[in-house]
Short mmCIF file of C-alpha atoms in Angstrom, two decimals:
data_model
loop_
_atom_site.label_atom_id
_atom_site.label_comp_id
_atom_site.label_asym_id
_atom_site.label_seq_id
_atom_site.Cartn_x
_atom_site.Cartn_y
_atom_site.Cartn_z
CA MET A 1 -9.25 13.86 26.01
CA LYS A 2 -11.34 14.43 23.23
CA GLN A 3 -14.32 13.49 24.84
CA LEU A 4 -13.55 15.85 27.67
CA ASP A 5 -12.82 18.47 25.33
CA GLU A 6 -16.63 17.87 23.57
CA LEU A 7 -18.26 18.55 26.86
CA PRO A 8 -20.08 21.58 28.18
CA TYR A 9 -17.93 23.28 30.56
CA PRO A 10 -20.14 22.18 33.53
CA GLU A 11 -19.69 18.55 32.94
CA LYS A 12 -15.81 18.35 32.83
CA SER A 13 -15.10 18.47 36.65
CA LYS A 14 -17.31 15.47 36.95
CA PHE A 15 -15.40 13.61 33.77
CA LEU A 16 -12.33 14.45 34.82
CA GLN A 17 -13.04 12.68 38.44
CA GLU A 18 -14.30 9.70 36.78
CA MET A 19 -11.43 9.80 34.35
CA SER A 20 -8.91 9.96 37.38
CA ARG A 21 -10.41 7.07 39.00
CA THR A 22 -9.33 4.72 36.56
CA PRO A 23 -5.81 3.64 35.38
CA ASP A 24 -6.30 4.18 31.82
CA GLY A 25 -7.64 7.81 32.94
CA ARG A 26 -4.92 8.70 34.69
CA GLN A 27 -2.54 7.35 32.11
CA ALA A 28 -4.57 9.95 29.40
CA LEU A 29 -4.15 12.54 32.03
CA HIS A 30 -0.60 12.02 32.51
CA GLU A 31 0.29 11.77 28.82
CA ALA A 32 -1.58 15.24 28.46
CA GLN A 33 0.19 16.98 30.76
CA THR A 34 3.82 15.53 28.92
CA VAL A 35 2.69 16.72 25.99
CA ALA A 36 1.99 19.89 27.59
CA GLN A 37 5.14 20.27 29.01
CA ALA A 38 6.95 19.58 25.41
CA LEU A 39 4.55 22.45 24.17
CA GLU A 40 5.52 24.53 26.58
CA LYS A 41 9.17 23.65 26.07
CA ARG A 42 9.19 24.05 22.35
CA PHE A 43 6.86 26.56 22.10
CA GLY A 44 7.06 28.84 25.09
CA SER A 45 3.30 28.03 25.93
CA ALA A 46 0.97 24.82 25.48
CA ASP A 47 -1.89 27.03 24.30
CA PRO A 48 -1.57 27.31 20.64
CA ARG A 49 -3.27 30.72 20.31
CA GLU A 50 0.07 32.20 22.11
CA TRP A 51 2.24 30.91 19.64
CA LYS A 52 4.11 32.89 16.74
CA ASP A 53 2.91 33.10 13.43
CA ASP A 54 6.35 32.05 12.51
CA LEU A 55 5.56 28.31 13.35
CA ARG A 56 3.25 28.20 10.30
CA ALA A 57 6.10 27.70 7.64
CA GLY A 58 5.70 26.48 4.15
CA PRO A 59 2.73 24.10 2.73
CA GLU A 60 4.78 21.12 3.22
CA ILE A 61 4.28 21.13 7.13
CA LEU A 62 0.88 22.79 7.05
CA LEU A 63 -0.97 19.22 7.85
CA ALA A 64 1.44 18.37 10.67
CA VAL A 65 0.80 21.92 12.04
CA SER A 66 -2.71 21.49 12.07
CA ARG A 67 -2.46 18.29 13.93
CA ILE A 68 0.13 20.08 16.37
CA ASN A 69 -2.55 22.75 16.98
CA ALA A 70 -5.48 20.58 17.24
CA ILE A 71 -3.75 18.32 19.76
CA ALA A 72 -2.15 21.26 21.77
CA GLY A 73 -5.80 23.14 21.81
CA ILE A 74 -7.33 20.03 23.68
CA VAL A 75 -4.62 19.45 26.03
CA ASP A 76 -4.62 23.08 27.00
CA ARG A 77 -8.20 22.85 27.48
CA ALA A 78 -7.89 19.66 29.53
CA ARG A 79 -5.19 21.12 31.81
CA SER A 80 -7.67 24.14 32.21
CA ALA A 81 -10.47 21.91 33.40
CA GLU A 82 -8.33 20.30 35.77
CA ARG A 83 -7.26 23.35 37.05
CA SER A 84 -10.48 24.75 37.73
CA ARG A 85 -11.98 20.97 39.41
CA ASP A 86 -8.52 21.27 41.68
CA TYR A 87 -9.67 25.08 42.36
CA GLU A 88 -13.15 24.09 43.18
CA LEU A 89 -11.99 21.07 45.33
CA LYS A 90 -9.89 23.44 47.45
CA ARG A 91 -12.48 25.98 47.77
CA SER A 92 -15.04 23.69 49.17
CA LEU A 93 -12.52 21.98 51.40
CA SER A 94 -11.43 25.47 52.75
CA LYS A 95 -15.32 26.29 53.15
CA GLY A 96 -15.93 23.21 55.38
CA LEU A 97 -12.91 23.89 57.56
CA GLY A 98 -13.76 27.58 58.07
#
């Protein structure tokens, strides 16, 4: 997922297609979805920019919070890239049928 996150936006769709063709890639996408669902359940959103500031508690959990933020950011951007790819596929199919 980190590789996907580091790609420029135009290349993400192709990378997602390649990922979804392999068992490991499908597993990674499934795990990202599971993480996103857990974050949404716990914090109300998988996007860390939408979390309330009260998540940032004392210094003893600062490292854990930064890891959660980093993972959540990667997952959120991966999901966004996936939604964009799906939208583009649907749009191209609609054009072909119309």
